[in-house]
């Protein structure tokens, strides 16, 4: 997977070389005419070739990013994701939006590998100078992640403190960035249920299981499956606990919760 991150740069470099060669060729062909025509021809060739190189390189980079994200969210291989993603993330500018998002991606992988404390320390806050709306979105991402890792670490009191901070941020952004609140409020509610289970308050198992079926990725579904397992244990429903444990074991790939369900050393 590591090779993917070099593809876009390689394509961009090759595009620039081809662009330069084409510009020189066209310049030589126009050399017999007025100089200004040759200059314009070369400049146009360079501009169009560079723009096309950037476009193709960006498309390839996006495809590679999606492929690597699938390693974690669909293939459920956190260690494989970290191996592929960490070198590229380390090259991003500290404080930038890209670096903040990349740190959150790496933290997510550490958490799913069973290292929730390392996940917390991997998170990075957005730096100064970013647009306010972008800063708010990144800050909400960091808070969401922090809450999730504390829940995996069975720290409901700390998780609720972070959750309250996230709720306040979403309330502040209701007018300026309504889509942010719409996207995150379902997770806010879900994490509130998770904290309640950890505090000893049973959840509506049927409603939680229905919600699990509607979630978009395996990683989201397995988070909820873990909650259902905890809830079954809390209510003394041994049959349900065994069913959710078996589901984690069979569908969880290399996630720490799945390995634990299979009786493997984590």
Short mmCIF file of C-alpha atoms in Angstrom, two decimals:
data_model
loop_
_atom_site.label_atom_id
_atom_site.label_comp_id
_atom_site.label_asym_id
_atom_site.label_seq_id
_atom_site.Cartn_x
_atom_site.Cartn_y
_atom_site.Cartn_z
CA UNK A 1 0.00 0.00 0.00
CA UNK A 2 2.87 2.39 0.64
CA UNK A 3 3.59 2.61 -3.09
CA UNK A 4 0.24 4.31 -3.71
CA UNK A 5 1.34 7.56 -2.16
CA UNK A 6 4.14 7.93 -4.73
CA UNK A 7 1.90 7.41 -7.72
CA UNK A 8 0.41 10.89 -7.94
CA UNK A 9 3.81 12.56 -7.56
CA UNK A 10 5.25 10.27 -10.22
CA UNK A 11 2.43 11.06 -12.62
CA UNK A 12 2.78 14.79 -11.94
CA UNK A 13 6.55 14.69 -12.56
CA UNK A 14 6.11 12.68 -15.75
CA UNK A 15 3.46 15.15 -16.90
CA UNK A 16 5.80 18.08 -16.35
CA UNK A 17 8.55 16.37 -18.32
CA UNK A 18 6.21 15.67 -21.22
CA UNK A 19 4.85 19.21 -21.04
CA UNK A 20 8.35 20.68 -21.20
CA UNK A 21 9.28 18.45 -24.14
CA UNK A 22 6.09 19.40 -25.99
CA UNK A 23 6.64 23.10 -25.33
CA UNK A 24 10.20 22.94 -26.63
CA UNK A 25 9.08 21.07 -29.74
CA UNK A 26 6.35 23.57 -30.47
CA UNK A 27 8.70 26.46 -29.80
CA UNK A 28 11.24 25.11 -32.28
CA UNK A 29 8.54 24.69 -34.94
CA UNK A 30 7.46 28.30 -34.45
CA UNK A 31 10.99 29.65 -34.37
CA UNK A 32 10.90 30.66 -38.05
CA UNK A 33 7.99 33.04 -37.49
CA UNK A 34 7.53 36.06 -35.22
CA UNK A 35 9.08 35.65 -31.80
CA UNK A 36 5.90 36.63 -29.97
CA UNK A 37 3.98 33.78 -31.58
CA UNK A 38 6.64 31.27 -30.47
CA UNK A 39 6.57 32.66 -26.92
CA UNK A 40 2.76 32.50 -26.67
CA UNK A 41 2.77 28.96 -28.10
CA UNK A 42 5.30 27.78 -25.50
CA UNK A 43 3.46 29.49 -22.63
CA UNK A 44 0.13 28.00 -23.66
CA UNK A 45 1.66 24.53 -23.95
CA UNK A 46 3.23 24.87 -20.51
CA UNK A 47 0.01 26.14 -18.92
CA UNK A 48 -2.24 23.50 -20.44
CA UNK A 49 0.22 20.66 -19.81
CA UNK A 50 0.77 21.67 -16.18
CA UNK A 51 -2.98 22.00 -15.54
CA UNK A 52 -3.62 18.57 -17.05
CA UNK A 53 -0.79 17.04 -15.01
CA UNK A 54 -2.22 18.50 -11.79
CA UNK A 55 -5.71 17.24 -12.63
CA UNK A 56 -4.57 13.69 -13.37
CA UNK A 57 -2.28 13.59 -10.32
CA UNK A 58 -5.12 14.78 -8.05
CA UNK A 59 -7.48 12.15 -9.43
CA UNK A 60 -4.91 9.44 -8.78
CA UNK A 61 -4.20 10.77 -5.27
CA UNK A 62 -7.92 10.75 -4.46
CA UNK A 63 -8.25 7.17 -5.68
CA UNK A 64 -5.26 6.07 -3.62
CA UNK A 65 -6.62 7.81 -0.53
CA UNK A 66 -9.94 6.02 -0.91
CA UNK A 67 -8.20 2.66 -1.38
CA UNK A 68 -6.19 3.11 1.80
CA UNK A 69 -9.22 4.31 3.77
CA UNK A 70 -10.96 1.09 2.76
CA UNK A 71 -8.11 -0.83 4.41
CA UNK A 72 -9.38 0.43 7.75
CA UNK A 73 -13.11 1.03 7.28
CA UNK A 74 -13.98 -1.93 5.06
CA UNK A 75 -11.09 -4.44 5.27
CA UNK A 76 -10.78 -3.78 9.03
CA UNK A 77 -6.99 -3.99 9.03
CA UNK A 78 -5.76 -1.17 11.31
CA UNK A 79 -2.09 -2.18 11.28
CA UNK A 80 -2.07 -2.34 7.47
CA UNK A 81 -3.65 1.10 7.35
CA UNK A 82 -1.08 2.59 9.74
CA UNK A 83 1.80 1.11 7.75
CA UNK A 84 0.48 2.66 4.53
CA UNK A 85 -0.79 5.96 5.88
CA UNK A 86 1.66 7.08 8.57
CA UNK A 87 4.60 8.02 6.28
CA UNK A 88 2.43 10.32 4.16
CA UNK A 89 0.74 11.86 7.20
CA UNK A 90 4.12 12.67 8.74
CA UNK A 91 5.04 14.75 5.68
CA UNK A 92 2.02 17.03 6.02
CA UNK A 93 2.48 20.53 7.41
CA UNK A 94 1.81 20.69 11.18
CA UNK A 95 -1.30 22.70 11.98
CA UNK A 96 -2.71 22.37 8.49
CA UNK A 97 -6.21 21.05 7.85
CA UNK A 98 -4.76 18.04 6.03
CA UNK A 99 -2.45 17.21 8.96
CA UNK A 100 -5.29 17.48 11.49
CA UNK A 101 -7.50 15.17 9.43
CA UNK A 102 -4.64 12.73 8.83
CA UNK A 103 -3.86 12.59 12.56
CA UNK A 104 -7.51 11.75 13.20
CA UNK A 105 -7.33 8.94 10.64
CA UNK A 106 -4.23 7.50 12.29
CA UNK A 107 -5.77 7.86 15.74
CA UNK A 108 -8.83 5.96 14.54
CA UNK A 109 -6.60 3.09 13.45
CA UNK A 110 -4.76 3.01 16.79
CA UNK A 111 -8.07 2.88 18.64
CA UNK A 112 -9.42 0.02 16.54
CA UNK A 113 -6.14 -1.82 17.14
CA UNK A 114 -6.85 -1.62 20.87
CA UNK A 115 -4.59 1.34 21.71
CA UNK A 116 -7.12 3.97 22.78
CA UNK A 117 -4.61 5.95 24.86
CA UNK A 118 -2.22 6.16 21.92
CA UNK A 119 -5.17 7.21 19.79
CA UNK A 120 -5.82 10.13 22.16
CA UNK A 121 -2.19 11.25 22.01
CA UNK A 122 -2.12 10.97 18.20
CA UNK A 123 -4.90 13.53 17.70
CA UNK A 124 -3.80 17.03 16.69
CA UNK A 125 -5.70 20.30 16.95
CA UNK A 126 -6.14 22.53 13.87
CA UNK A 127 -3.57 25.29 13.67
CA UNK A 128 -4.13 29.05 13.49
CA UNK A 129 -4.87 30.83 10.24
CA UNK A 130 -7.52 28.45 8.94
CA UNK A 131 -10.96 29.78 7.95
CA UNK A 132 -13.36 29.76 10.94
CA UNK A 133 -15.76 27.27 9.36
CA UNK A 134 -12.90 24.90 8.56
CA UNK A 135 -11.49 25.24 12.08
CA UNK A 136 -14.89 24.46 13.60
CA UNK A 137 -15.31 21.35 11.44
CA UNK A 138 -11.84 20.07 12.33
CA UNK A 139 -12.38 20.85 16.00
CA UNK A 140 -15.65 18.88 15.90
CA UNK A 141 -13.79 15.97 14.28
CA UNK A 142 -11.18 15.97 17.05
CA UNK A 143 -13.83 16.10 19.78
CA UNK A 144 -15.83 13.28 18.18
CA UNK A 145 -12.73 11.13 18.00
CA UNK A 146 -11.67 11.93 21.55
CA UNK A 147 -15.11 10.99 22.87
CA UNK A 148 -15.07 7.69 20.99
CA UNK A 149 -11.63 6.71 22.28
CA UNK A 150 -12.60 7.49 25.87
CA UNK A 151 -15.67 5.29 25.45
CA UNK A 152 -13.52 2.45 24.16
CA UNK A 153 -11.31 3.03 27.20
CA UNK A 154 -14.40 2.74 29.43
CA UNK A 155 -14.08 6.31 30.70
CA UNK A 156 -17.73 7.47 30.50
CA UNK A 157 -17.34 10.52 32.76
CA UNK A 158 -14.50 11.93 30.64
CA UNK A 159 -16.36 10.97 27.47
CA UNK A 160 -19.43 12.91 28.62
CA UNK A 161 -17.31 15.99 29.32
CA UNK A 162 -15.95 15.88 25.76
CA UNK A 163 -19.44 15.14 24.41
CA UNK A 164 -20.80 18.25 26.15
CA UNK A 165 -18.03 20.29 24.57
CA UNK A 166 -18.93 18.87 21.16
CA UNK A 167 -22.63 19.65 21.69
CA UNK A 168 -21.77 23.25 22.58
CA UNK A 169 -19.65 23.59 19.45
CA UNK A 170 -22.42 22.20 17.24
CA UNK A 171 -24.89 24.60 18.85
CA UNK A 172 -22.58 27.53 18.09
CA UNK A 173 -22.30 26.40 14.47
CA UNK A 174 -26.03 25.88 13.88
CA UNK A 175 -26.39 29.10 11.88
CA UNK A 176 -22.95 29.28 10.24
CA UNK A 177 -22.49 25.60 9.42
CA UNK A 178 -25.81 23.73 9.78
CA UNK A 179 -24.53 20.72 7.85
CA UNK A 180 -21.93 20.07 10.55
CA UNK A 181 -24.59 19.62 13.21
CA UNK A 182 -26.76 17.49 10.92
CA UNK A 183 -23.86 15.15 10.19
CA UNK A 184 -22.64 14.74 13.76
CA UNK A 185 -25.79 14.75 15.88
CA UNK A 186 -26.57 11.05 15.19
CA UNK A 187 -23.12 10.15 16.55
CA UNK A 188 -23.61 12.48 19.50
CA UNK A 189 -26.80 10.60 20.39
CA UNK A 190 -25.13 7.23 19.87
CA UNK A 191 -22.18 8.14 22.07
CA UNK A 192 -24.59 9.31 24.76
CA UNK A 193 -26.19 5.85 24.72
CA UNK A 194 -22.74 4.23 24.86
CA UNK A 195 -21.79 6.31 27.91
CA UNK A 196 -25.08 5.39 29.60
CA UNK A 197 -24.42 1.68 29.06
CA UNK A 198 -20.97 2.04 30.62
CA UNK A 199 -22.60 3.84 33.55
CA UNK A 200 -24.95 0.89 34.08
CA UNK A 201 -28.08 2.13 32.32
CA UNK A 202 -29.46 -0.38 29.76
CA UNK A 203 -30.32 0.82 26.27
CA UNK A 204 -33.15 -0.06 23.89
CA UNK A 205 -31.48 -3.09 22.32
CA UNK A 206 -33.97 -3.43 19.45
CA UNK A 207 -33.59 0.22 18.46
CA UNK A 208 -29.81 0.03 18.73
CA UNK A 209 -29.67 -3.09 16.58
CA UNK A 210 -31.86 -1.46 13.92
CA UNK A 211 -29.54 1.54 13.93
CA UNK A 212 -26.56 -0.78 13.49
CA UNK A 213 -28.09 -2.15 10.28
CA UNK A 214 -28.41 1.36 8.81
CA UNK A 215 -24.85 2.51 9.49
CA UNK A 216 -22.68 3.00 6.36
CA UNK A 217 -19.40 1.21 7.13
CA UNK A 218 -18.31 -1.97 8.85
CA UNK A 219 -16.35 0.03 11.39
CA UNK A 220 -19.45 1.99 12.44
CA UNK A 221 -21.53 -1.19 12.59
CA UNK A 222 -18.99 -2.98 14.77
CA UNK A 223 -18.82 -0.07 17.22
CA UNK A 224 -22.56 -0.51 17.72
CA UNK A 225 -22.23 -4.28 17.89
CA UNK A 226 -19.77 -3.81 20.75
CA UNK A 227 -22.29 -1.56 22.49
CA UNK A 228 -24.99 -4.22 22.05
CA UNK A 229 -22.67 -6.81 23.53
CA UNK A 230 -22.05 -4.62 26.57
CA UNK A 231 -25.77 -3.93 26.87
CA UNK A 232 -26.60 -7.65 26.73
CA UNK A 233 -24.08 -8.34 29.47
CA UNK A 234 -25.60 -5.52 31.54
CA UNK A 235 -29.13 -6.92 31.22
CA UNK A 236 -28.05 -10.51 31.76
CA UNK A 237 -29.17 -11.62 28.28
CA UNK A 238 -26.60 -14.37 27.77
CA UNK A 239 -28.01 -15.52 24.44
CA UNK A 240 -27.82 -12.01 22.96
CA UNK A 241 -24.33 -11.50 24.34
CA UNK A 242 -23.14 -14.70 22.69
CA UNK A 243 -24.78 -13.67 19.40
CA UNK A 244 -23.07 -10.28 19.33
CA UNK A 245 -19.76 -11.79 20.40
CA UNK A 246 -19.98 -14.26 17.51
CA UNK A 247 -20.82 -11.41 15.12
CA UNK A 248 -17.78 -9.44 16.26
CA UNK A 249 -15.57 -12.50 15.93
CA UNK A 250 -16.72 -13.35 12.41
CA UNK A 251 -17.09 -9.88 10.91
CA UNK A 252 -14.48 -7.81 12.77
CA UNK A 253 -11.38 -8.72 10.79
CA UNK A 254 -8.24 -7.66 12.63
CA UNK A 255 -9.89 -5.15 14.94
CA UNK A 256 -8.94 -5.57 18.58
CA UNK A 257 -12.55 -6.15 19.63
CA UNK A 258 -12.89 -8.98 17.10
CA UNK A 259 -9.63 -10.59 18.12
CA UNK A 260 -10.70 -10.43 21.75
CA UNK A 261 -14.05 -12.01 20.82
CA UNK A 262 -12.15 -14.85 19.10
CA UNK A 263 -10.03 -15.38 22.20
CA UNK A 264 -6.81 -14.11 20.56
CA UNK A 265 -4.14 -12.17 22.39
CA UNK A 266 -4.53 -8.44 21.71
#
